[in-house]
């Protein structure tokens, strides 16, 4: 008799941007102690500087450590002051050419790091439209600036997970699919969906957003939110139907990383990691996965 194959299920992880007060190895220790099997690595201070010399050696050492630990990894590029100490998330892909080139170079480096780490994707976003820049011009800039990033991903065999963000030029899954089409639907271009964002901007909610992403979904970020504010909350503190989200992921057969993202909770990182895992374990048990 053939054994029934186990259903696909997400691999639970935790984002290093929620462990800003821990050295990386200590953060990984805490994550593993609470049962996480993946890490979402945010590039930049304090865990992985991609600007300073020696990044390749550090990436090789980290890859070996992750393999020893048995942790899967996705690369996140949303660090707040990585490229400009005065402006959060700037420069972005929509800024003037010289500034945008800095962001493009950073994203290409992120792809290179991901290739060394055997990461499952590089997650990235568009940025906020600069004041005075027309929407059509912003879309044109975004498509042009992403082409070398897509080419780098193709060269290194890395998937991209483009993330819609509330308030940015690309803020819904439909926007991200439009962007992918404008780029010629490259196979390297997948989608990241933040479950909390769906409460704020997705017209068809979390289930509709995940189903619209479908087999292009390569990365999931897990947090709660309320409809009126783009603020990452602990699970259960917002209005997200977490059971519905994970039932939908199960229906899609999603077996990639689903990492908790609480970037404003580093002061309570061990507690948040423990309580988030408890909630997610309960969800998995309720939906039978």
XYZ file of N, CA and C in Angstrom:
867
model
N 0.863 -1.189 0.000
C 0.000 0.000 0.000
C 0.894 1.232 0.000
N 0.573 2.185 -0.875
C 1.348 3.416 -0.932
C 0.949 4.353 0.202
N 1.938 4.909 0.864
C 1.653 5.869 1.929
C 1.142 7.161 1.329
N 0.191 7.777 2.007
C -0.332 9.051 1.539
C 0.697 10.141 1.781
N 0.961 10.933 0.742
C 1.954 12.000 0.867
C 1.465 13.043 1.863
N 2.384 13.521 2.674
C 2.038 14.575 3.630
C 1.694 15.855 2.879
N 0.663 16.585 3.324
C 0.306 17.818 2.638
C 1.408 18.858 2.763
N 1.528 19.669 1.722
C 2.502 20.760 1.766
C 2.098 21.751 2.844
N 3.093 22.323 3.511
C 2.818 23.324 4.523
C 3.972 24.314 4.557
N 3.705 25.549 4.941
C 4.790 26.527 5.041
C 5.809 26.122 6.091
N 7.032 26.591 5.903
C 8.091 26.420 6.889
C 8.149 27.707 7.705
N 7.956 27.600 9.001
C 7.852 28.784 9.839
C 9.230 29.363 10.144
N 9.341 30.671 9.974
C 10.585 31.371 10.244
C 10.335 32.646 11.021
N 11.418 33.345 11.300
C 11.333 34.614 12.023
C 12.321 35.580 11.391
N 11.947 36.851 11.342
C 12.773 37.860 10.696
C 13.797 38.458 11.631
N 15.032 38.614 11.144
C 16.081 39.199 11.978
C 15.822 40.664 12.285
N 14.953 41.332 11.503
C 14.660 42.728 11.834
C 13.865 42.852 13.128
N 13.408 41.742 13.665
C 12.773 41.726 14.981
C 13.724 41.325 16.086
N 15.023 41.223 15.753
C 16.057 40.863 16.726
C 17.219 41.846 16.652
N 16.909 43.136 16.534
C 17.956 44.138 16.321
C 18.880 44.311 17.517
N 18.496 43.829 18.691
C 19.343 43.949 19.880
C 20.154 42.685 20.159
N 20.035 41.689 19.273
C 20.779 40.447 19.420
C 21.825 40.332 18.311
N 23.023 39.867 18.609
C 23.921 39.440 17.536
C 23.245 38.333 16.725
N 23.658 38.177 15.479
C 22.964 37.239 14.606
C 22.994 35.815 15.152
N 24.139 35.356 15.629
C 24.180 33.976 16.104
C 23.267 33.773 17.313
N 23.180 34.785 18.185
C 22.276 34.683 19.330
C 20.818 34.702 18.881
N 20.498 35.534 17.890
C 19.133 35.564 17.359
C 18.747 34.207 16.788
N 19.650 33.599 16.052
C 19.376 32.277 15.480
C 19.199 31.239 16.584
N 19.984 31.346 17.653
C 19.828 30.426 18.787
C 18.426 30.524 19.368
N 17.940 31.751 19.559
C 16.608 31.940 20.149
C 15.537 31.402 19.202
N 15.665 31.720 17.928
C 14.681 31.216 16.952
C 14.601 29.696 16.993
N 15.768 29.054 16.964
C 15.770 27.593 16.968
C 15.211 27.029 18.272
N 15.489 27.684 19.371
C 14.987 27.211 20.660
C 13.471 27.180 20.689
N 12.841 28.054 19.891
C 11.380 28.103 19.860
C 10.795 27.363 18.660
N 11.632 26.633 17.936
C 11.114 25.732 16.917
C 11.073 26.255 15.503
N 11.608 27.440 15.254
C 11.608 27.960 13.887
C 12.622 27.197 13.039
N 12.271 26.994 11.770
C 13.122 26.248 10.857
C 13.607 27.098 9.692
N 13.378 28.393 9.777
C 13.823 29.299 8.718
C 14.079 30.675 9.311
N 14.871 31.453 8.592
C 15.166 32.820 9.010
C 15.005 33.745 7.818
N 14.387 34.891 8.058
C 14.315 35.968 7.062
C 15.391 36.974 7.435
N 16.472 36.999 6.658
C 17.653 37.793 6.969
C 17.544 39.169 6.332
N 17.395 40.210 7.152
C 17.381 41.580 6.650
C 18.815 42.073 6.533
N 19.199 42.457 5.313
C 20.555 42.927 5.078
C 20.754 44.317 5.682
N 21.976 44.564 6.180
C 22.286 45.854 6.787
C 22.543 45.696 8.272
N 22.663 46.828 8.957
C 22.908 46.842 10.398
C 21.741 46.194 11.131
N 21.984 45.365 12.147
C 23.279 45.010 12.729
C 23.790 43.633 12.315
N 23.050 42.925 11.417
C 23.328 41.502 11.259
C 24.165 41.127 10.046
N 24.031 41.846 8.947
C 24.815 41.472 7.767
C 25.038 42.707 6.893
N 26.222 43.288 7.010
C 26.593 44.479 6.245
C 27.049 44.053 4.857
N 26.306 44.481 3.835
C 26.678 44.123 2.467
C 27.487 45.220 1.797
N 27.683 46.329 2.475
C 28.419 47.448 1.899
C 29.912 47.331 2.196
N 30.251 46.912 3.405
C 31.656 46.837 3.814
C 32.380 45.702 3.099
N 33.680 45.821 3.003
C 34.500 44.763 2.421
C 34.353 43.481 3.238
N 34.578 42.363 2.574
C 34.521 41.080 3.263
C 33.157 40.421 3.248
N 32.209 40.976 2.491
C 30.855 40.418 2.492
C 30.833 38.970 2.013
N 31.680 38.633 1.027
C 31.650 37.279 0.489
C 32.085 36.256 1.535
N 33.143 36.560 2.244
C 33.596 35.636 3.292
C 32.531 35.489 4.377
N 31.892 36.598 4.732
C 30.840 36.527 5.756
C 29.654 35.716 5.256
N 29.331 35.860 3.976
C 28.218 35.103 3.413
C 28.524 33.605 3.404
N 29.750 33.247 3.063
C 30.129 31.831 3.060
C 30.052 31.251 4.469
N 30.556 32.012 5.441
C 30.511 31.547 6.827
C 29.071 31.396 7.307
N 28.207 32.348 6.945
C 26.812 32.275 7.353
C 26.118 31.101 6.665
N 26.390 30.901 5.388
C 25.801 29.751 4.688
C 26.141 28.452 5.415
N 27.408 28.303 5.790
C 27.822 27.078 6.465
C 27.129 26.930 7.811
N 26.963 28.052 8.526
C 26.287 28.007 9.820
C 24.821 27.627 9.650
N 24.154 28.212 8.668
C 22.747 27.888 8.435
C 22.579 26.416 8.058
N 23.508 25.903 7.286
C 23.433 24.486 6.929
C 23.596 23.599 8.157
N 24.538 23.959 9.029
C 24.720 23.175 10.253
C 23.465 23.197 11.112
N 22.820 24.339 11.132
C 21.606 24.480 11.945
C 20.376 23.875 11.266
N 20.449 23.631 9.974
C 19.286 23.136 9.244
C 18.220 24.197 9.022
N 18.642 25.454 8.909
C 17.703 26.557 8.723
C 17.635 26.973 7.258
N 16.431 27.091 6.746
C 16.223 27.701 5.434
C 16.299 29.219 5.586
N 16.503 29.921 4.462
C 16.716 31.368 4.554
C 16.118 32.073 3.351
N 15.520 33.224 3.609
C 15.164 34.194 2.579
C 15.896 35.487 2.911
N 16.191 36.264 1.887
C 16.911 37.526 2.064
C 15.923 38.681 1.944
N 15.917 39.539 2.939
C 15.058 40.721 2.963
C 15.914 41.974 2.772
N 15.378 42.960 2.062
C 16.152 44.165 1.731
C 15.506 45.436 2.272
N 14.656 45.298 3.291
C 13.904 46.448 3.785
C 14.483 47.121 5.009
N 15.792 47.014 5.225
C 16.404 47.709 6.351
C 16.187 49.216 6.256
N 16.016 49.869 7.405
C 15.539 51.255 7.396
C 16.588 52.273 6.936
N 17.799 52.198 7.410
C 18.790 53.243 7.118
C 20.060 52.632 6.520
N 19.883 51.658 5.670
C 21.017 50.921 5.118
C 21.839 51.792 4.170
N 21.179 52.605 3.360
C 21.857 53.362 2.309
C 21.972 54.853 2.597
N 21.229 55.358 3.555
C 21.268 56.782 3.883
C 20.972 56.923 5.375
N 21.916 57.430 6.166
C 21.693 57.506 7.614
C 20.655 58.541 8.026
N 20.230 59.397 7.089
C 19.279 60.460 7.406
C 17.862 60.168 6.912
N 17.725 59.279 5.913
C 16.419 59.071 5.289
C 16.084 57.580 5.284
N 14.989 57.248 5.939
C 14.551 55.854 6.004
C 14.138 55.348 4.621
N 14.619 54.166 4.273
C 14.268 53.487 3.017
C 14.629 54.286 1.762
N 15.600 55.172 1.864
C 16.038 55.937 0.705
C 17.529 55.764 0.497
N 18.002 55.956 -0.726
C 17.212 56.174 -1.933
C 16.460 54.907 -2.337
N 15.402 55.104 -3.131
C 14.640 53.960 -3.607
C 14.676 53.905 -5.135
N 13.976 52.975 -5.708
C 14.018 52.753 -7.155
C 13.320 53.842 -7.955
N 12.622 54.740 -7.279
C 11.870 55.794 -7.975
C 12.574 57.139 -7.924
N 13.696 57.225 -7.223
C 14.420 58.487 -7.097
C 15.160 58.833 -8.383
N 15.794 59.991 -8.402
C 16.561 60.405 -9.571
C 17.666 59.403 -9.858
N 18.194 59.443 -11.085
C 19.066 58.379 -11.570
C 20.230 58.064 -10.647
N 20.980 59.070 -10.225
C 22.177 58.812 -9.423
C 21.821 58.149 -8.101
N 20.760 58.615 -7.468
C 20.340 58.018 -6.207
C 19.801 56.605 -6.417
N 18.963 56.441 -7.426
C 18.376 55.126 -7.680
C 19.449 54.092 -7.991
N 20.541 54.521 -8.614
C 21.626 53.592 -8.933
C 22.200 52.954 -7.677
N 22.185 53.687 -6.573
C 22.672 53.136 -5.304
C 21.762 51.997 -4.846
N 20.456 52.180 -4.972
C 19.509 51.127 -4.601
C 19.656 49.936 -5.529
N 19.807 50.166 -6.828
C 19.969 49.060 -7.773
C 21.212 48.245 -7.419
N 22.323 48.932 -7.137
C 23.554 48.225 -6.775
C 23.360 47.406 -5.507
N 22.636 47.952 -4.542
C 22.354 47.231 -3.310
C 21.537 45.969 -3.582
N 20.542 46.075 -4.446
C 19.702 44.916 -4.757
C 20.478 43.855 -5.530
N 21.351 44.289 -6.425
C 22.197 43.321 -7.136
C 23.107 42.605 -6.139
N 23.682 43.332 -5.202
C 24.500 42.708 -4.171
C 23.662 41.734 -3.341
N 22.423 42.100 -3.042
C 21.544 41.198 -2.300
C 21.350 39.893 -3.059
N 21.221 39.973 -4.357
C 21.097 38.768 -5.184
C 22.363 37.931 -5.076
N 23.509 38.593 -5.103
C 24.783 37.871 -4.989
C 24.895 37.176 -3.636
N 24.488 37.867 -2.576
C 24.506 37.268 -1.246
C 23.555 36.069 -1.204
N 22.369 36.239 -1.762
C 21.379 35.158 -1.762
C 21.897 33.931 -2.490
N 22.631 34.147 -3.571
C 23.193 33.020 -4.316
C 24.172 32.237 -3.455
N 25.009 32.950 -2.687
C 25.967 32.279 -1.814
C 25.237 31.513 -0.702
N 24.205 32.118 -0.150
C 23.479 31.514 0.966
C 22.543 30.380 0.536
N 22.342 30.207 -0.776
C 21.304 29.299 -1.272
C 19.936 29.735 -0.756
N 19.717 31.037 -0.695
C 18.452 31.575 -0.202
C 17.330 31.289 -1.190
N 16.129 31.220 -0.669
C 14.992 30.872 -1.509
C 14.477 32.041 -2.328
N 14.793 33.256 -1.892
C 14.440 34.426 -2.693
C 15.089 35.657 -2.095
N 15.062 36.735 -2.853
C 15.374 38.078 -2.368
C 14.079 38.870 -2.411
N 13.642 39.351 -1.268
C 12.426 40.149 -1.184
C 12.779 41.625 -1.341
N 11.988 42.347 -2.129
C 12.256 43.760 -2.405
C 10.952 44.485 -2.682
N 11.023 45.836 -2.715
C 9.819 46.625 -2.943
C 10.159 47.845 -3.794
N 9.119 48.607 -4.157
C 9.280 49.722 -5.095
C 9.810 50.985 -4.430
N 9.231 51.350 -3.310
C 9.504 52.629 -2.682
C 8.347 53.603 -2.865
N 8.411 54.671 -2.101
C 7.389 55.723 -2.156
C 7.710 56.665 -3.313
N 6.687 57.071 -4.031
C 6.874 57.983 -5.166
C 7.353 59.346 -4.676
N 8.474 59.844 -5.209
C 8.959 61.163 -4.796
C 7.945 62.263 -5.086
N 7.934 63.264 -4.231
C 7.012 64.379 -4.413
C 7.257 65.039 -5.761
N 6.167 65.284 -6.499
C 6.263 65.952 -7.792
C 6.465 65.023 -8.975
N 6.714 63.751 -8.730
C 6.919 62.798 -9.823
C 5.577 62.188 -10.212
N 5.216 62.311 -11.480
C 3.946 61.771 -11.961
C 3.941 60.248 -11.868
N 2.743 59.694 -11.701
C 2.625 58.245 -11.523
C 3.164 57.491 -12.729
N 2.830 57.920 -13.934
C 3.313 57.218 -15.127
C 4.838 57.258 -15.200
N 5.421 58.391 -14.860
C 6.882 58.503 -14.876
C 7.502 57.598 -13.812
N 6.831 57.474 -12.676
C 7.336 56.600 -11.619
C 7.327 55.143 -12.071
N 6.266 54.735 -12.743
C 6.208 53.362 -13.253
C 7.311 53.121 -14.282
N 7.543 54.091 -15.124
C 8.614 53.943 -16.117
C 9.965 53.780 -15.428
N 10.219 54.585 -14.426
C 11.479 54.466 -13.678
C 11.595 53.095 -13.027
N 10.523 52.643 -12.423
C 10.566 51.384 -11.703
C 10.897 50.230 -12.647
N 10.253 50.188 -13.779
C 10.506 49.103 -14.733
C 11.949 49.146 -15.216
N 12.449 50.329 -15.559
C 13.825 50.436 -16.057
C 14.834 50.042 -14.986
N 14.626 50.473 -13.757
C 15.593 50.180 -12.689
C 15.573 48.709 -12.281
N 14.435 48.042 -12.464
C 14.367 46.634 -12.080
C 15.009 45.702 -13.104
N 15.154 46.146 -14.330
C 15.684 45.235 -15.357
C 17.056 44.674 -14.981
N 18.018 45.497 -14.537
C 19.309 44.902 -14.163
C 19.220 43.994 -12.943
N 18.255 44.242 -12.067
C 18.076 43.363 -10.910
C 17.561 42.000 -11.374
N 16.597 42.022 -12.289
C 16.083 40.772 -12.845
C 17.193 40.021 -13.583
N 17.996 40.752 -14.331
C 19.102 40.117 -15.051
C 20.092 39.473 -14.085
N 20.392 40.161 -12.976
C 21.289 39.584 -11.978
C 20.686 38.325 -11.367
N 19.383 38.364 -11.086
C 18.717 37.188 -10.538
C 18.797 36.019 -11.511
N 18.600 36.293 -12.781
C 18.700 35.234 -13.791
C 20.114 34.668 -13.847
N 21.098 35.546 -13.824
C 22.490 35.114 -13.907
C 22.881 34.226 -12.733
N 22.370 34.546 -11.540
C 22.780 33.826 -10.334
C 21.792 32.736 -9.919
N 20.717 32.547 -10.672
C 19.756 31.511 -10.333
C 18.990 31.788 -9.058
N 18.639 33.055 -8.838
C 17.953 33.484 -7.617
C 16.551 33.963 -7.969
N 15.577 33.620 -7.156
C 14.221 34.135 -7.332
C 14.080 35.478 -6.622
N 13.296 36.359 -7.205
C 12.915 37.615 -6.569
C 11.508 37.465 -6.012
N 11.293 38.050 -4.845
C 9.952 38.084 -4.266
C 9.540 39.537 -4.105
N 8.834 40.082 -5.098
C 8.478 41.499 -5.042
C 7.302 41.680 -4.088
N 7.486 42.621 -3.148
C 6.517 42.808 -2.076
C 5.713 44.088 -2.258
N 4.401 43.968 -2.398
C 3.554 45.171 -2.343
C 3.571 45.754 -0.938
N 3.680 47.063 -0.854
C 3.749 47.738 0.452
C 2.735 48.877 0.497
N 1.936 48.982 1.561
C 1.015 50.113 1.682
C 1.752 51.448 1.565
N 1.218 52.337 0.745
C 1.789 53.658 0.579
C 2.865 53.754 -0.480
N 3.319 52.621 -1.003
C 4.325 52.644 -2.056
C 3.655 52.605 -3.428
N 4.442 52.816 -4.470
C 3.884 52.802 -5.822
C 3.213 51.460 -6.113
N 3.840 50.391 -5.686
C 3.265 49.050 -5.830
C 2.787 48.627 -4.449
N 1.478 48.701 -4.235
C 0.985 48.429 -2.882
C 0.008 47.260 -2.812
N -0.381 46.666 -3.936
C -1.256 45.497 -3.918
C -0.666 44.413 -4.801
N -1.170 43.201 -4.626
C -0.738 42.101 -5.487
C -1.064 42.408 -6.944
N -2.203 43.032 -7.207
C -2.546 43.395 -8.583
C -1.506 44.341 -9.171
N -1.027 45.291 -8.381
C 0.034 46.193 -8.844
C 1.306 45.404 -9.173
N 1.652 44.455 -8.315
C 2.867 43.672 -8.538
C 2.746 42.815 -9.791
N 1.567 42.288 -10.048
C 1.363 41.498 -11.269
C 1.444 42.397 -12.507
N 0.950 43.616 -12.398
C 1.100 44.583 -13.489
C 2.575 44.854 -13.760
N 3.348 45.009 -12.691
C 4.777 45.261 -12.836
C 5.462 44.074 -13.502
N 5.131 42.878 -13.079
C 5.734 41.682 -13.668
C 5.446 41.620 -15.170
N 4.224 41.939 -15.541
C 3.863 41.936 -16.965
C 4.655 42.976 -17.731
N 4.849 44.160 -17.136
C 5.606 45.219 -17.802
C 7.066 44.823 -18.014
N 7.559 43.920 -17.178
C 8.932 43.428 -17.313
C 9.036 42.243 -18.268
N 7.885 41.805 -18.805
C 7.889 40.672 -19.718
C 7.668 39.336 -19.027
N 7.073 39.366 -17.826
C 6.789 38.153 -17.056
C 8.006 37.258 -16.894
N 9.111 37.797 -16.391
C 10.305 36.962 -16.221
C 10.071 35.877 -15.172
N 10.540 34.656 -15.433
C 10.320 33.571 -14.460
C 10.990 33.821 -13.124
N 12.010 34.663 -13.102
C 12.705 34.967 -11.846
C 11.870 35.842 -10.916
N 10.850 36.469 -11.446
C 10.072 37.462 -10.701
C 8.882 36.794 -10.028
N 9.012 36.551 -8.718
C 7.912 36.045 -7.936
C 7.376 37.118 -7.001
N 6.526 36.716 -6.071
C 5.875 37.677 -5.180
C 6.091 37.312 -3.714
N 6.282 38.348 -2.918
C 6.203 38.268 -1.457
C 4.864 38.859 -1.034
N 4.167 38.184 -0.150
C 2.932 38.736 0.411
C 3.082 38.829 1.926
N 2.894 40.021 2.446
C 2.838 40.264 3.881
C 1.370 40.153 4.295
N 1.073 39.199 5.169
C -0.322 38.936 5.522
C -0.976 40.149 6.158
N -0.240 40.881 6.984
C -0.810 42.061 7.619
C -1.174 43.140 6.626
N -0.345 43.324 5.606
C -0.635 44.340 4.592
C -2.000 44.120 3.952
N -2.402 42.863 3.865
C -3.671 42.555 3.198
C -4.847 43.195 3.924
N -4.716 43.384 5.231
C -5.770 44.045 5.992
C -5.890 45.522 5.629
N -4.804 46.106 5.154
C -4.758 47.545 4.918
C -5.117 47.916 3.486
N -4.620 47.149 2.508
C -4.712 47.609 1.117
C -5.368 46.638 0.147
N -5.493 45.362 0.497
C -5.989 44.412 -0.497
C -7.519 44.415 -0.551
N -8.114 44.723 -1.715
C -9.577 44.818 -1.785
C -10.294 43.495 -1.527
N -9.623 42.367 -1.813
C -10.243 41.059 -1.599
C -9.674 40.337 -0.391
N -9.021 41.086 0.493
C -8.533 40.518 1.730
C -7.383 39.558 1.545
N -7.035 38.882 2.642
C -5.846 38.044 2.626
C -6.017 36.841 1.702
N -7.192 36.221 1.706
C -7.390 35.057 0.846
C -7.329 35.460 -0.623
N -7.963 36.580 -0.962
C -7.933 37.033 -2.345
C -6.540 37.382 -2.813
N -5.764 38.022 -1.931
C -4.404 38.399 -2.309
C -3.531 37.172 -2.523
N -3.623 36.203 -1.621
C -2.804 34.999 -1.761
C -3.199 34.205 -2.997
N -4.486 34.118 -3.256
C -4.917 33.373 -4.450
C -4.505 34.102 -5.726
N -4.513 35.426 -5.697
C -4.071 36.179 -6.875
C -2.580 35.965 -7.123
N -1.802 35.856 -6.059
C -0.371 35.565 -6.210
C -0.162 34.155 -6.726
N -0.929 33.211 -6.223
C -0.907 31.844 -6.732
C 0.463 31.215 -6.721
N 0.826 30.586 -7.843
C 2.105 29.876 -7.877
C 3.295 30.801 -8.041
N 3.060 32.118 -8.100
C 4.162 33.081 -8.081
C 4.609 33.425 -6.665
N 3.885 32.934 -5.677
C 4.200 33.233 -4.285
C 5.476 32.508 -3.873
N 6.505 33.281 -3.483
C 7.787 32.689 -3.090
C 8.186 33.051 -1.659
N 7.412 33.914 -1.009
C 7.792 34.364 0.333
C 6.556 34.938 1.013
N 6.405 34.613 2.295
C 5.276 35.118 3.080
C 5.825 35.731 4.361
N 5.344 36.927 4.680
C 5.668 37.587 5.934
C 4.432 37.551 6.827
N 4.633 37.236 8.086
C 3.519 36.976 8.995
C 3.504 38.026 10.105
N 2.430 38.780 10.158
C 2.211 39.771 11.212
C 0.749 40.144 11.181
N 0.300 40.834 12.184
C -1.094 41.273 12.250
C -1.151 42.776 11.995
N -2.309 43.256 11.563
C -2.519 44.692 11.360
C -3.991 45.016 11.529
N -4.251 46.294 11.676
C -5.603 46.833 11.650
C -5.809 47.569 10.332
N -7.031 47.650 9.833
C -7.255 48.202 8.488
C -6.818 49.649 8.300
N -6.715 50.405 9.373
C -6.477 51.839 9.218
C -5.007 52.224 9.304
N -4.092 51.256 9.571
C -2.713 51.669 9.812
C -1.734 50.587 9.380
N -0.671 51.015 8.681
C 0.416 50.111 8.318
C 1.375 50.021 9.510
N 0.993 49.197 10.474
C 1.788 49.011 11.679
C 1.814 47.522 12.014
N 3.010 46.925 12.020
C 3.154 45.506 12.303
C 2.822 45.241 13.765
N 1.838 44.366 13.988
C 1.388 44.030 15.328
C 1.627 42.554 15.611
N 1.735 42.233 16.891
C 1.836 40.825 17.262
C 0.575 40.085 16.832
N 0.731 38.797 16.575
C -0.391 37.986 16.129
C -1.498 37.997 17.174
N -2.707 38.295 16.715
C -3.845 38.398 17.614
C -4.158 39.810 18.055
N -3.276 40.764 17.750
C -3.493 42.148 18.169
C -4.177 42.985 17.094
N -4.395 42.429 15.924
C -5.050 43.144 14.836
C -6.300 42.410 14.388
N -6.651 42.603 13.127
C -7.895 42.029 12.617
C -7.669 40.904 11.611
N -6.421 40.488 11.409
C -6.129 39.436 10.445
C -6.750 38.108 10.868
N -7.399 37.430 9.927
C -7.897 36.072 10.149
C -6.757 35.121 9.809
N -5.969 34.769 10.816
C -4.770 33.975 10.598
C -5.126 32.565 10.129
N -6.217 32.017 10.645
C -6.646 30.691 10.184
C -6.959 30.718 8.693
N -7.683 31.726 8.252
C -8.022 31.840 6.840
C -6.759 31.968 5.997
N -5.810 32.768 6.462
C -4.573 32.947 5.707
C -3.853 31.621 5.528
N -3.721 30.845 6.600
C -2.979 29.588 6.493
C -3.787 28.493 5.818
N -5.110 28.541 5.894
C -5.916 27.608 5.091
C -5.712 27.888 3.611
N -5.646 29.163 3.270
C -5.438 29.526 1.870
C -4.060 29.081 1.396
N -3.040 29.297 2.233
C -1.701 28.818 1.882
C -1.706 27.308 1.689
N -2.428 26.596 2.547
C -2.514 25.137 2.407
C -3.207 24.762 1.097
N -4.284 25.453 0.776
C -4.994 25.177 -0.476
C -4.095 25.405 -1.691
N -3.208 26.390 -1.581
C -2.297 26.691 -2.683
C -1.117 25.718 -2.743
N -0.955 24.900 -1.702
C 0.187 23.998 -1.649
C 1.489 24.724 -1.394
N 1.414 25.866 -0.711
C 2.609 26.664 -0.464
C 3.494 25.987 0.571
N 4.743 25.722 0.197
C 5.688 25.053 1.084
C 6.938 25.891 1.308
N 6.853 27.187 1.007
C 7.982 28.079 1.215
C 8.014 28.619 2.624
N 8.854 29.627 2.822
C 9.032 30.219 4.142
C 7.886 31.170 4.464
N 7.394 31.083 5.669
C 6.439 32.054 6.224
C 7.055 32.569 7.515
N 7.622 33.769 7.472
C 8.424 34.279 8.586
C 7.724 35.426 9.292
N 7.689 35.340 10.599
C 7.129 36.408 11.431
C 7.970 37.674 11.220
N 7.284 38.792 10.998
C 7.990 40.061 10.802
C 7.447 41.099 11.784
N 8.226 41.338 12.839
C 7.863 42.318 13.866
C 9.037 43.268 14.073
N 9.266 44.183 13.138
C 10.476 45.005 13.179
C 10.511 46.040 14.294
N 9.397 46.251 14.985
C 9.383 47.212 16.084
C 9.307 46.535 17.447
N 9.637 45.244 17.471
C 9.479 44.492 18.714
C 10.791 43.856 19.184
N 11.915 44.414 18.770
C 13.190 43.820 19.192
C 13.368 43.836 20.699
N 12.768 44.807 21.364
C 12.897 44.889 22.820
C 12.292 43.676 23.517
N 11.413 42.964 22.804
C 10.757 41.794 23.395
C 10.897 40.582 22.475
N 11.999 40.501 21.754
C 12.149 39.490 20.722
C 11.965 38.056 21.229
N 12.610 37.631 22.313
C 12.413 36.240 22.745
C 10.954 35.919 23.073
N 10.291 36.834 23.771
C 8.876 36.596 24.084
C 8.038 36.546 22.824
N 8.252 37.503 21.901
C 7.467 37.535 20.665
C 7.686 36.278 19.830
N 8.936 35.813 19.794
C 9.215 34.591 19.038
C 8.477 33.401 19.648
N 8.514 33.298 20.960
C 7.845 32.177 21.632
C 6.331 32.242 21.435
N 5.738 33.412 21.650
C 4.289 33.522 21.562
C 3.803 33.402 20.121
N 4.586 33.912 19.169
C 4.199 33.773 17.765
C 4.191 32.313 17.349
N 5.209 31.558 17.766
C 5.240 30.136 17.440
C 4.054 29.408 18.059
N 3.695 29.751 19.287
C 2.555 29.105 19.926
C 1.271 29.353 19.135
N 1.071 30.604 18.693
C -0.120 30.920 17.906
C -0.118 30.190 16.571
N 1.035 30.174 15.913
C 1.110 29.531 14.607
C 0.932 28.026 14.722
N 1.457 27.436 15.771
C 1.260 25.997 16.002
C -0.212 25.692 16.213
N -0.898 26.546 16.983
C -2.343 26.357 17.181
C -3.088 26.436 15.864
N -2.712 27.375 15.014
C -3.353 27.522 13.704
C -3.164 26.255 12.887
N -1.925 25.774 12.832
C -1.649 24.565 12.058
C -2.477 23.384 12.555
N -2.634 23.276 13.864
C -3.429 22.180 14.417
C -4.899 22.342 14.064
N -5.410 23.586 14.111
C -6.825 23.799 13.826
C -7.170 23.495 12.377
N -6.270 23.838 11.475
C -6.584 23.616 10.051
C -6.107 22.250 9.580
N -5.527 21.471 10.514
C -5.149 20.104 10.174
C -3.918 19.998 9.311
N -2.976 20.935 9.497
C -1.749 20.912 8.681
C -0.529 20.820 9.587
